[in-house]
Short mmCIF file of C-alpha atoms and ligand atoms in Angstrom, two decimals:
data_model
loop_
_atom_site.label_atom_id
_atom_site.label_comp_id
_atom_site.label_asym_id
_atom_site.label_seq_id
_atom_site.Cartn_x
_atom_site.Cartn_y
_atom_site.Cartn_z
CA MET A 167 34.48 -73.67 65.00
CA LYS A 168 36.99 -75.69 67.00
CA ASP A 169 34.74 -75.88 70.07
CA ILE A 170 31.69 -76.81 68.00
CA LEU A 171 33.65 -79.63 66.39
CA ILE A 172 35.17 -80.96 69.61
CA GLN A 173 31.82 -80.95 71.39
CA GLY A 174 29.83 -82.21 68.41
CA LEU A 175 32.19 -85.10 67.66
CA ALA A 176 32.15 -86.09 71.33
CA GLU A 177 28.33 -86.06 71.30
CA MET A 178 28.47 -88.38 68.31
CA GLY A 179 30.76 -90.72 70.25
CA LEU A 180 33.82 -89.94 68.10
CA THR A 181 37.35 -89.31 69.36
CA PRO A 182 39.20 -87.44 66.61
CA PRO A 183 42.85 -88.38 66.07
CA SER A 184 45.39 -85.78 67.11
CA GLY A 185 45.50 -82.79 64.74
CA ALA A 186 42.20 -83.71 63.04
CA VAL A 187 40.16 -80.82 64.41
CA ASP A 188 42.86 -78.33 63.37
CA LYS A 189 42.82 -79.86 59.90
CA LEU A 190 39.05 -79.45 59.70
CA CYS A 191 39.40 -75.77 60.72
CA ARG A 192 42.01 -75.24 57.99
CA TYR A 193 39.80 -77.08 55.49
CA SER A 194 36.97 -74.69 56.36
CA GLN A 195 39.25 -71.68 55.71
CA LEU A 196 40.31 -73.12 52.35
CA LEU A 197 36.68 -73.79 51.46
CA LEU A 198 35.59 -70.24 52.28
CA GLU A 199 38.54 -68.70 50.42
CA GLN A 200 37.91 -70.76 47.30
CA ASN A 201 34.17 -70.21 47.52
CA GLN A 202 34.84 -66.55 46.62
CA VAL A 203 35.97 -67.62 43.16
CA MET A 204 34.23 -70.96 42.63
CA ASN A 205 30.82 -72.26 43.61
CA LEU A 206 31.62 -74.86 46.29
CA THR A 207 29.01 -74.35 49.01
CA ALA A 208 25.93 -72.29 49.79
CA ILE A 209 26.79 -72.56 53.50
CA THR A 210 29.21 -69.78 54.40
CA GLN A 211 28.95 -69.33 58.19
CA PRO A 212 31.81 -71.20 59.93
CA ASP A 213 29.53 -72.59 62.66
CA GLN A 214 27.16 -73.90 59.97
CA ILE A 215 30.05 -75.40 58.01
CA ALA A 216 31.11 -77.16 61.20
CA ARG A 217 27.67 -78.62 61.76
CA LEU A 218 26.04 -79.07 58.35
CA HIS A 219 29.14 -80.15 56.44
CA PHE A 220 31.65 -81.56 58.93
CA LEU A 221 29.49 -83.14 61.65
CA ASP A 222 26.99 -84.33 59.07
CA SER A 223 29.79 -86.01 57.08
CA ALA A 224 31.18 -87.50 60.31
CA ALA A 225 27.85 -89.29 60.81
CA VAL A 226 28.99 -92.01 58.38
CA LEU A 227 31.83 -92.80 60.77
CA ALA A 228 29.70 -92.42 63.89
CA TYR A 229 26.63 -94.37 62.80
CA GLY A 230 27.30 -96.07 59.45
CA ASP A 231 28.13 -99.43 61.01
CA ARG A 232 24.88 -99.65 62.98
CA ALA A 233 23.24 -101.82 60.36
CA GLY A 234 25.29 -104.68 61.74
CA LEU A 235 27.78 -105.55 59.04
CA GLU A 236 31.07 -104.70 60.68
CA PRO A 237 32.44 -106.47 63.75
CA ALA A 238 32.75 -104.27 66.84
CA PRO A 239 36.36 -103.50 67.90
CA THR A 240 37.91 -106.26 69.98
CA LYS A 241 38.72 -105.79 73.66
CA ALA A 242 42.40 -105.33 72.82
CA GLN A 243 41.53 -102.70 70.22
CA ARG A 244 39.27 -100.84 72.64
CA GLY A 245 42.29 -100.39 74.91
CA LEU A 246 44.07 -98.37 72.20
CA ASP A 247 43.81 -94.60 71.95
CA PRO A 248 42.07 -93.53 69.83
CA THR A 249 39.88 -96.61 69.41
CA PRO A 250 40.09 -97.92 65.82
CA THR A 251 36.95 -96.96 63.98
CA TRP A 252 34.92 -99.27 61.76
CA LEU A 253 36.42 -97.48 58.74
CA ALA A 254 40.03 -98.21 59.73
CA GLY A 255 42.00 -99.48 56.70
CA LYS A 256 38.90 -99.62 54.48
CA SER A 257 38.66 -98.43 50.87
CA LEU A 258 35.97 -95.83 50.33
CA ILE A 259 34.67 -94.04 47.24
CA ASP A 260 32.73 -90.78 47.55
CA VAL A 261 30.57 -90.32 44.46
CA GLY A 262 29.80 -86.69 43.51
CA THR A 263 31.99 -85.42 46.33
CA GLY A 264 31.75 -81.72 45.36
CA ALA A 265 33.88 -79.87 47.91
CA GLY A 266 34.82 -83.17 49.59
CA PHE A 267 31.69 -84.14 51.54
CA PRO A 268 31.54 -86.55 53.16
CA GLY A 269 34.75 -88.24 51.93
CA LEU A 270 37.44 -85.76 52.91
CA VAL A 271 36.02 -85.27 56.40
CA LEU A 272 36.00 -89.05 56.90
CA LYS A 273 39.64 -89.24 55.78
CA ILE A 274 40.64 -86.53 58.28
CA LEU A 275 38.84 -88.38 61.07
CA GLU A 276 40.11 -91.83 60.00
CA PRO A 277 43.53 -91.29 58.36
CA SER A 278 44.03 -94.99 57.53
CA LEU A 279 41.15 -94.82 55.06
CA SER A 280 42.06 -95.38 51.40
CA LEU A 281 39.92 -92.70 49.76
CA THR A 282 38.73 -92.09 46.20
CA LEU A 283 36.88 -88.85 45.50
CA VAL A 284 34.95 -88.64 42.23
CA ASP A 285 33.29 -85.62 40.69
CA SER A 286 32.26 -84.69 37.17
CA LEU A 287 33.38 -81.07 37.62
CA GLY A 288 37.09 -80.73 36.86
CA LYS A 289 37.59 -77.43 38.70
CA ARG A 290 36.33 -78.89 41.95
CA VAL A 291 38.57 -81.93 41.56
CA ASN A 292 41.62 -79.71 40.96
CA TRP A 293 40.82 -77.80 44.13
CA LEU A 294 40.45 -81.06 46.08
CA HIS A 295 43.98 -82.03 44.95
CA GLU A 296 45.25 -78.77 46.43
CA VAL A 297 43.38 -79.29 49.70
CA CYS A 298 44.92 -82.75 50.09
CA GLU A 299 48.38 -81.27 49.61
CA VAL A 300 47.86 -78.41 52.06
CA LEU A 301 46.42 -80.78 54.69
CA PHE A 302 49.12 -83.45 54.08
CA LEU A 303 46.53 -86.13 53.35
CA ASP A 304 48.03 -89.28 51.77
CA GLY A 305 46.11 -92.11 50.22
CA VAL A 306 43.53 -89.91 48.48
CA ARG A 307 42.76 -90.17 44.75
CA CYS A 308 40.83 -87.22 43.33
CA LEU A 309 39.26 -88.26 40.03
CA HIS A 310 37.55 -86.12 37.45
CA ALA A 311 34.99 -88.51 35.98
CA ARG A 312 31.34 -89.26 35.60
CA ALA A 313 30.46 -91.91 38.15
CA GLU A 314 28.41 -94.03 35.72
CA GLU A 315 31.35 -94.17 33.26
CA LEU A 316 34.13 -94.82 35.77
CA ALA A 317 32.17 -97.75 37.24
CA LEU A 318 32.45 -99.59 33.91
CA GLN A 319 36.23 -99.83 34.26
CA PRO A 320 37.25 -103.22 35.75
CA GLU A 321 39.66 -101.58 38.22
CA PHE A 322 36.79 -99.77 39.92
CA ARG A 323 34.02 -102.31 39.63
CA ASP A 324 32.85 -104.45 42.57
CA SER A 325 36.00 -103.42 44.41
CA PHE A 326 35.45 -100.89 47.23
CA ASP A 327 34.61 -101.74 50.84
CA LEU A 328 32.31 -98.78 50.94
CA ALA A 329 30.67 -96.21 48.65
CA VAL A 330 29.08 -93.05 50.03
CA SER A 331 27.23 -90.18 48.44
CA ARG A 332 25.44 -87.05 49.64
CA ALA A 333 23.18 -84.65 47.74
CA VAL A 334 23.84 -86.01 44.26
CA ALA A 335 20.67 -87.68 42.95
CA SER A 336 17.44 -89.34 44.04
CA TYR A 337 17.90 -92.69 45.78
CA PRO A 338 17.08 -95.07 42.87
CA LEU A 339 19.44 -93.15 40.56
CA LEU A 340 22.09 -92.92 43.24
CA CYS A 341 22.03 -96.69 43.72
CA GLU A 342 22.86 -97.17 40.04
CA LEU A 343 25.73 -94.66 40.31
CA CYS A 344 27.20 -96.10 43.52
CA LEU A 345 26.43 -99.80 44.06
CA PRO A 346 28.51 -100.99 41.06
CA TYR A 347 31.64 -99.82 42.90
CA VAL A 348 31.05 -101.91 46.03
CA ARG A 349 32.62 -105.34 46.51
CA VAL A 350 30.40 -108.24 47.53
CA GLY A 351 30.14 -108.01 51.33
CA GLY A 352 30.74 -104.23 51.30
CA LYS A 353 28.24 -101.43 51.71
CA PHE A 354 26.82 -98.38 50.01
CA VAL A 355 25.66 -95.67 52.39
CA ALA A 356 23.38 -92.99 50.92
CA MET A 357 23.07 -89.77 52.93
CA LYS A 358 19.50 -88.58 52.73
CA SER A 359 16.93 -86.41 54.48
CA VAL A 360 14.37 -87.94 56.82
CA GLU A 361 11.73 -87.06 54.21
CA SER A 362 13.07 -89.81 51.96
CA ASN A 363 10.65 -92.68 52.71
CA LEU A 364 8.98 -92.63 49.28
CA GLU A 365 12.27 -92.17 47.47
CA ILE A 366 13.78 -95.14 49.31
CA ALA A 367 10.74 -97.33 48.66
CA SER A 368 10.92 -96.50 44.95
CA GLY A 369 14.54 -97.69 44.88
CA ALA A 370 13.75 -101.29 45.90
CA THR A 371 13.99 -102.71 42.34
CA SER A 372 17.11 -100.72 41.63
CA VAL A 373 18.86 -102.07 44.75
CA GLU A 374 17.96 -105.66 43.88
CA ARG A 375 18.97 -105.41 40.19
CA LEU A 376 22.34 -103.95 41.16
CA GLY A 377 23.17 -106.80 43.56
CA GLY A 378 22.26 -105.06 46.80
CA ARG A 379 20.08 -105.67 49.83
CA GLN A 380 18.51 -102.72 51.59
CA LEU A 381 19.25 -102.44 55.32
CA GLU A 382 17.40 -100.46 57.93
CA ALA A 383 17.83 -96.66 57.65
CA ILE A 384 19.55 -94.84 60.51
CA ASP A 385 18.27 -91.40 61.52
CA TYR A 386 20.68 -89.19 63.43
CA PRO A 387 20.58 -85.68 64.88
CA ILE A 388 23.40 -83.31 63.88
CA PRO A 389 24.64 -81.87 67.18
CA GLY A 390 23.65 -78.23 67.60
CA ALA A 391 21.96 -77.97 64.20
CA GLY A 392 18.41 -78.85 65.25
CA VAL A 393 18.03 -81.17 62.27
CA THR A 394 17.92 -84.91 61.80
CA HIS A 395 19.37 -86.57 58.72
CA ARG A 396 19.39 -90.18 57.52
CA LEU A 397 21.88 -92.83 56.45
CA VAL A 398 20.52 -95.49 54.12
CA PRO A 399 22.85 -98.51 54.08
CA VAL A 400 22.73 -101.13 51.35
CA LYS A 401 24.72 -104.35 51.56
CA LYS A 402 26.25 -105.72 48.36
CA ILE A 403 25.32 -109.37 48.14
CA SER A 404 26.18 -110.21 44.51
CA PRO A 405 28.26 -108.61 41.75
CA THR A 406 26.55 -105.91 39.71
CA PRO A 407 25.42 -107.45 36.39
CA LYS A 408 27.11 -106.47 33.14
CA GLY A 409 25.48 -103.54 31.39
CA LEU A 410 25.00 -101.59 34.63
CA PRO A 411 25.31 -98.75 35.28
CA ARG A 412 23.73 -97.40 32.12
CA SER A 413 24.34 -94.00 30.52
CA TRP A 414 23.19 -91.01 32.59
CA GLY A 415 20.43 -90.30 30.04
CA LYS A 416 18.97 -93.78 30.53
CA ILE A 417 19.43 -93.78 34.32
CA LYS A 418 17.51 -90.51 34.53
CA LYS A 419 14.83 -91.31 31.99
CA THR A 420 14.05 -94.85 33.12
CA PRO A 421 15.09 -95.68 36.69
CA LEU A 422 15.55 -99.45 37.13
N1 SAM B 273 28.52 -84.46 47.96
C1 SAM B 273 28.76 -83.03 48.07
C2 SAM B 273 28.01 -82.45 49.25
O1 SAM B 273 27.23 -83.16 49.86
O2 SAM B 273 28.22 -81.27 49.56
C3 SAM B 273 28.41 -82.31 46.78
C4 SAM B 273 26.97 -82.27 46.43
S1 SAM B 273 26.68 -81.36 44.95
C5 SAM B 273 25.03 -80.86 45.17
C6 SAM B 273 26.58 -82.64 43.72
C7 SAM B 273 27.94 -82.98 43.12
O3 SAM B 273 27.81 -84.18 42.37
C8 SAM B 273 28.47 -81.91 42.20
O4 SAM B 273 29.77 -81.55 42.55
C9 SAM B 273 28.41 -82.56 40.81
O5 SAM B 273 29.45 -82.13 39.95
C10 SAM B 273 28.54 -84.05 41.17
N2 SAM B 273 27.91 -84.98 40.21
C11 SAM B 273 26.64 -84.97 39.74
N3 SAM B 273 26.44 -86.01 38.92
C12 SAM B 273 27.59 -86.70 38.86
C13 SAM B 273 28.02 -87.88 38.15
N4 SAM B 273 27.19 -88.55 37.36
N5 SAM B 273 29.28 -88.30 38.34
C14 SAM B 273 30.14 -87.63 39.13
N6 SAM B 273 29.79 -86.51 39.82
C15 SAM B 273 28.54 -86.05 39.68
#
Protein backbone atom coordinates (compact mmCIF):
# COMPACT_ATOMS: atom_id res chain seq x y z
CA MET A 1 0.00 0.00 0.00
CA LYS A 2 2.74 2.43 0.97
CA ASP A 3 4.53 2.11 -2.38
CA ILE A 4 1.30 2.47 -4.34
CA LEU A 5 0.50 5.65 -2.44
CA ILE A 6 3.96 7.19 -2.74
CA GLN A 7 4.12 6.48 -6.47
CA GLY A 8 0.50 7.39 -7.17
CA LEU A 9 0.65 10.70 -5.30
CA ALA A 10 3.87 11.58 -7.11
CA GLU A 11 2.20 10.80 -10.46
CA MET A 12 -0.58 13.17 -9.47
CA GLY A 13 1.99 15.87 -8.73
CA LEU A 14 1.43 15.75 -4.96
CA THR A 15 4.12 15.80 -2.27
CA PRO A 16 2.56 14.40 0.90
CA PRO A 17 3.57 16.05 4.18
CA SER A 18 5.77 13.98 6.46
CA GLY A 19 3.88 11.11 8.13
CA ALA A 20 0.87 11.41 5.79
CA VAL A 21 1.43 8.14 3.93
CA ASP A 22 1.82 6.25 7.23
CA LYS A 23 -1.44 7.82 8.41
CA LEU A 24 -3.20 6.68 5.25
CA CYS A 25 -1.89 3.12 5.80
CA ARG A 26 -3.19 3.18 9.39
CA TYR A 27 -6.52 4.59 8.18
CA SER A 28 -6.79 1.68 5.75
CA GLN A 29 -6.19 -0.81 8.61
CA LEU A 30 -8.86 0.88 10.73
CA LEU A 31 -11.26 0.84 7.79
CA LEU A 32 -10.76 -2.87 7.13
CA GLU A 33 -11.07 -3.76 10.83
CA GLN A 34 -14.28 -1.79 11.24
CA ASN A 35 -15.65 -3.07 7.96
CA GLN A 36 -15.93 -6.51 9.61
CA VAL A 37 -18.64 -5.17 11.91
CA MET A 38 -20.08 -2.23 9.98
CA ASN A 39 -20.75 -1.65 6.31
CA LEU A 40 -18.16 1.00 5.37
CA THR A 41 -16.80 -0.07 1.99
CA ALA A 42 -17.28 -2.71 -0.69
CA ILE A 43 -13.59 -2.36 -1.58
CA THR A 44 -11.56 -4.63 0.67
CA GLN A 45 -8.22 -5.20 -1.11
CA PRO A 46 -5.55 -2.83 0.30
CA ASP A 47 -4.16 -1.98 -3.15
CA GLN A 48 -7.69 -1.10 -4.31
CA ILE A 49 -8.32 0.97 -1.20
CA ALA A 50 -5.11 2.84 -1.97
CA ARG A 51 -6.17 3.58 -5.52
CA LEU A 52 -9.97 3.78 -5.57
CA HIS A 53 -10.44 5.49 -2.20
CA PHE A 54 -7.21 7.31 -1.33
CA LEU A 55 -5.79 8.38 -4.71
CA ASP A 56 -9.27 9.10 -6.02
CA SER A 57 -9.97 11.35 -3.00
CA ALA A 58 -6.56 13.01 -3.46
CA ALA A 59 -7.66 14.10 -6.94
CA VAL A 60 -9.54 17.05 -5.39
CA LEU A 61 -6.22 18.32 -4.07
CA ALA A 62 -4.30 17.47 -7.23
CA TYR A 63 -6.73 18.80 -9.83
CA GLY A 64 -9.58 20.67 -8.10
CA ASP A 65 -8.03 24.09 -8.66
CA ARG A 66 -7.66 23.63 -12.43
CA ALA A 67 -10.87 25.48 -13.14
CA GLY A 68 -8.94 28.66 -12.47
CA LEU A 69 -10.37 30.06 -9.26
CA GLU A 70 -7.42 29.84 -6.92
CA PRO A 71 -4.18 31.78 -7.37
CA ALA A 72 -1.12 29.62 -8.02
CA PRO A 73 1.42 29.55 -5.16
CA THR A 74 3.79 32.52 -5.21
CA LYS A 75 7.48 32.14 -6.00
CA ALA A 76 8.33 32.43 -2.30
CA GLN A 77 5.79 29.73 -1.46
CA ARG A 78 7.13 27.42 -4.15
CA GLY A 79 10.50 27.52 -2.39
CA LEU A 80 8.95 25.95 0.73
CA ASP A 81 8.87 22.21 1.32
CA PRO A 82 6.28 20.86 0.90
CA THR A 83 4.77 23.46 -1.42
CA PRO A 84 1.53 24.86 0.07
CA THR A 85 -1.41 23.34 -1.72
CA TRP A 86 -4.43 25.25 -2.98
CA LEU A 87 -6.40 23.86 -0.01
CA ALA A 88 -4.01 25.26 2.61
CA GLY A 89 -5.97 26.96 5.42
CA LYS A 90 -9.32 26.53 3.63
CA SER A 91 -12.59 25.39 5.20
CA LEU A 92 -14.06 22.33 3.55
CA ILE A 93 -17.28 20.38 4.07
CA ASP A 94 -17.61 16.80 2.84
CA VAL A 95 -21.29 16.00 2.36
CA GLY A 96 -22.24 12.31 2.77
CA THR A 97 -18.68 11.43 3.71
CA GLY A 98 -19.40 7.78 4.62
CA ALA A 99 -16.06 6.32 5.73
CA GLY A 100 -14.37 9.71 5.21
CA PHE A 101 -14.03 10.00 1.43
CA PRO A 102 -12.79 12.30 0.14
CA GLY A 103 -12.63 14.62 3.20
CA LEU A 104 -10.43 12.70 5.60
CA VAL A 105 -7.86 11.86 2.93
CA LEU A 106 -7.67 15.55 1.99
CA LYS A 107 -7.13 16.48 5.65
CA ILE A 108 -4.26 13.97 5.95
CA LEU A 109 -2.65 15.37 2.81
CA GLU A 110 -3.31 19.02 3.75
CA PRO A 111 -3.27 19.20 7.58
CA SER A 112 -4.05 22.94 7.69
CA LEU A 113 -7.50 22.25 6.25
CA SER A 114 -10.45 23.06 8.53
CA LEU A 115 -12.67 20.05 7.86
CA THR A 116 -16.34 19.30 8.47
CA LEU A 117 -17.55 15.77 7.75
CA VAL A 118 -21.31 15.26 7.50
CA ASP A 119 -23.21 12.00 7.27
CA SER A 120 -26.76 10.96 8.05
CA LEU A 121 -25.63 7.62 9.53
CA GLY A 122 -24.70 8.04 13.19
CA LYS A 123 -22.61 4.86 13.45
CA ARG A 124 -20.32 5.97 10.66
CA VAL A 125 -19.92 9.40 12.23
CA ASN A 126 -19.00 7.84 15.60
CA TRP A 127 -16.36 5.74 13.87
CA LEU A 128 -14.98 8.82 12.09
CA HIS A 129 -14.54 10.49 15.51
CA GLU A 130 -12.45 7.52 16.60
CA VAL A 131 -10.35 7.59 13.44
CA CYS A 132 -9.56 11.28 13.98
CA GLU A 133 -8.41 10.52 17.52
CA VAL A 134 -6.24 7.56 16.52
CA LEU A 135 -4.64 9.54 13.68
CA PHE A 136 -4.21 12.70 15.82
CA LEU A 137 -6.16 14.84 13.36
CA ASP A 138 -7.15 18.25 14.78
CA GLY A 139 -9.55 20.68 13.23
CA VAL A 140 -12.08 18.06 12.12
CA ARG A 141 -15.79 18.24 13.01
CA CYS A 142 -17.70 14.99 12.47
CA LEU A 143 -21.42 15.77 12.32
CA HIS A 144 -24.34 13.40 12.33
CA ALA A 145 -26.91 15.27 10.27
CA ARG A 146 -28.88 15.29 7.07
CA ALA A 147 -27.13 17.66 4.70
CA GLU A 148 -30.33 19.39 3.55
CA GLU A 149 -31.30 20.15 7.18
CA LEU A 150 -27.89 21.29 8.43
CA ALA A 151 -27.60 23.74 5.51
CA LEU A 152 -30.61 25.67 6.86
CA GLN A 153 -28.68 26.65 10.00
CA PRO A 154 -27.13 30.14 9.62
CA GLU A 155 -23.76 28.95 10.98
CA PHE A 156 -23.34 26.57 8.05
CA ARG A 157 -24.97 28.53 5.26
CA ASP A 158 -22.95 30.34 2.56
CA SER A 159 -19.88 29.90 4.72
CA PHE A 160 -17.40 27.25 3.49
CA ASP A 161 -14.57 27.85 1.03
CA LEU A 162 -15.27 24.49 -0.49
CA ALA A 163 -17.86 21.70 -0.47
CA VAL A 164 -17.09 18.26 -1.88
CA SER A 165 -19.13 15.11 -2.29
CA ARG A 166 -18.61 11.67 -3.80
CA ALA A 167 -21.13 8.91 -4.53
CA VAL A 168 -24.08 10.45 -2.68
CA ALA A 169 -26.73 11.49 -5.22
CA SER A 170 -27.24 12.46 -8.86
CA TYR A 171 -25.70 15.79 -9.82
CA PRO A 172 -28.83 18.03 -9.73
CA LEU A 173 -29.77 16.66 -6.30
CA LEU A 174 -26.20 16.90 -5.07
CA CYS A 175 -26.04 20.57 -6.03
CA GLU A 176 -29.04 21.29 -3.80
CA LEU A 177 -27.39 19.38 -0.92
CA CYS A 178 -23.97 21.01 -1.28
CA LEU A 179 -24.06 24.48 -2.89
CA PRO A 180 -25.95 26.12 0.03
CA TYR A 181 -22.86 25.54 2.21
CA VAL A 182 -20.44 27.41 -0.06
CA ARG A 183 -19.56 31.08 0.48
CA VAL A 184 -19.79 33.46 -2.46
CA GLY A 185 -16.47 33.10 -4.30
CA GLY A 186 -15.98 29.51 -3.05
CA LYS A 187 -16.50 26.27 -4.91
CA PHE A 188 -18.44 23.03 -4.86
CA VAL A 189 -16.61 20.10 -6.41
CA ALA A 190 -18.74 17.06 -7.28
CA MET A 191 -16.84 13.80 -7.82
CA LYS A 192 -18.48 11.93 -10.67
CA SER A 193 -17.86 9.26 -13.29
CA VAL A 194 -16.95 10.21 -16.83
CA GLU A 195 -20.38 8.89 -17.87
CA SER A 196 -22.01 11.89 -16.23
CA ASN A 197 -22.56 14.21 -19.22
CA LEU A 198 -26.36 13.91 -19.20
CA GLU A 199 -26.56 14.14 -15.43
CA ILE A 200 -24.45 17.31 -15.45
CA ALA A 201 -26.49 18.88 -18.25
CA SER A 202 -29.69 18.18 -16.33
CA GLY A 203 -28.28 20.06 -13.33
CA ALA A 204 -27.95 23.41 -15.14
CA THR A 205 -31.14 24.92 -13.65
CA SER A 206 -30.31 23.60 -10.22
CA VAL A 207 -26.84 25.21 -10.28
CA GLU A 208 -28.25 28.56 -11.36
CA ARG A 209 -31.12 28.60 -8.83
CA LEU A 210 -28.70 27.81 -6.01
CA GLY A 211 -26.37 30.71 -6.84
CA GLY A 212 -23.73 28.75 -8.73
CA ARG A 213 -21.98 28.86 -12.07
CA GLN A 214 -20.87 25.62 -13.67
CA LEU A 215 -17.17 25.41 -14.58
CA GLU A 216 -15.48 23.05 -16.98
CA ALA A 217 -15.29 19.42 -15.77
CA ILE A 218 -11.86 17.92 -15.16
CA ASP A 219 -11.27 14.26 -16.09
CA TYR A 220 -8.37 12.53 -14.38
CA PRO A 221 -6.87 9.04 -14.43
CA ILE A 222 -6.41 7.29 -11.08
CA PRO A 223 -2.81 6.06 -11.15
CA GLY A 224 -2.61 2.28 -11.52
CA ALA A 225 -6.38 1.78 -11.49
CA GLY A 226 -7.02 1.91 -15.24
CA VAL A 227 -10.01 4.17 -14.71
CA THR A 228 -10.74 7.83 -15.30
CA HIS A 229 -13.00 9.81 -13.00
CA ARG A 230 -14.31 13.37 -13.13
CA LEU A 231 -14.38 16.49 -10.97
CA VAL A 232 -17.24 18.87 -11.65
CA PRO A 233 -16.48 22.30 -10.14
CA VAL A 234 -19.16 24.90 -9.56
CA LYS A 235 -18.34 28.44 -8.49
CA LYS A 236 -20.65 30.15 -6.01
CA ILE A 237 -21.50 33.56 -7.41
CA SER A 238 -24.45 34.63 -5.25
CA PRO A 239 -25.94 33.52 -1.91
CA THR A 240 -28.33 30.58 -2.03
CA PRO A 241 -31.91 31.94 -1.88
CA LYS A 242 -34.05 31.38 1.21
CA GLY A 243 -36.13 28.23 1.07
CA LEU A 244 -33.29 26.15 -0.39
CA PRO A 245 -32.38 23.42 0.13
CA ARG A 246 -35.82 21.85 0.36
CA SER A 247 -36.77 18.67 2.22
CA TRP A 248 -35.20 15.47 0.87
CA GLY A 249 -38.63 14.28 -0.33
CA LYS A 250 -39.05 17.40 -2.47
CA ILE A 251 -35.44 17.40 -3.71
CA LYS A 252 -35.85 13.82 -4.89
CA LYS A 253 -39.35 14.13 -6.30
CA THR A 254 -38.90 17.43 -8.14
CA PRO A 255 -35.28 18.37 -8.92
CA LEU A 256 -34.95 22.14 -9.41
N1 LIG B 1 -18.62 9.77 0.13
C1 LIG B 1 -18.33 8.41 0.56
C2 LIG B 1 -17.55 7.67 -0.51
O1 LIG B 1 -17.38 8.20 -1.59
O2 LIG B 1 -17.10 6.55 -0.23
C3 LIG B 1 -19.60 7.67 0.95
C4 LIG B 1 -20.53 7.35 -0.17
S1 LIG B 1 -21.93 6.43 0.39
C5 LIG B 1 -22.40 5.61 -1.08
C6 LIG B 1 -23.16 7.70 0.59
C7 LIG B 1 -23.14 8.31 1.98
O3 LIG B 1 -23.95 9.47 1.98
C8 LIG B 1 -23.67 7.38 3.05
O4 LIG B 1 -22.77 7.28 4.12
C9 LIG B 1 -25.00 8.04 3.48
O5 LIG B 1 -25.29 7.84 4.85
C10 LIG B 1 -24.71 9.51 3.16
N2 LIG B 1 -25.91 10.32 2.85
C11 LIG B 1 -26.87 10.07 1.94
N3 LIG B 1 -27.77 11.08 1.92
C12 LIG B 1 -27.37 11.98 2.83
C13 LIG B 1 -27.91 13.23 3.30
N4 LIG B 1 -29.02 13.74 2.78
N5 LIG B 1 -27.23 13.89 4.25
C14 LIG B 1 -26.10 13.39 4.79
N6 LIG B 1 -25.56 12.21 4.39
C15 LIG B 1 -26.18 11.51 3.44
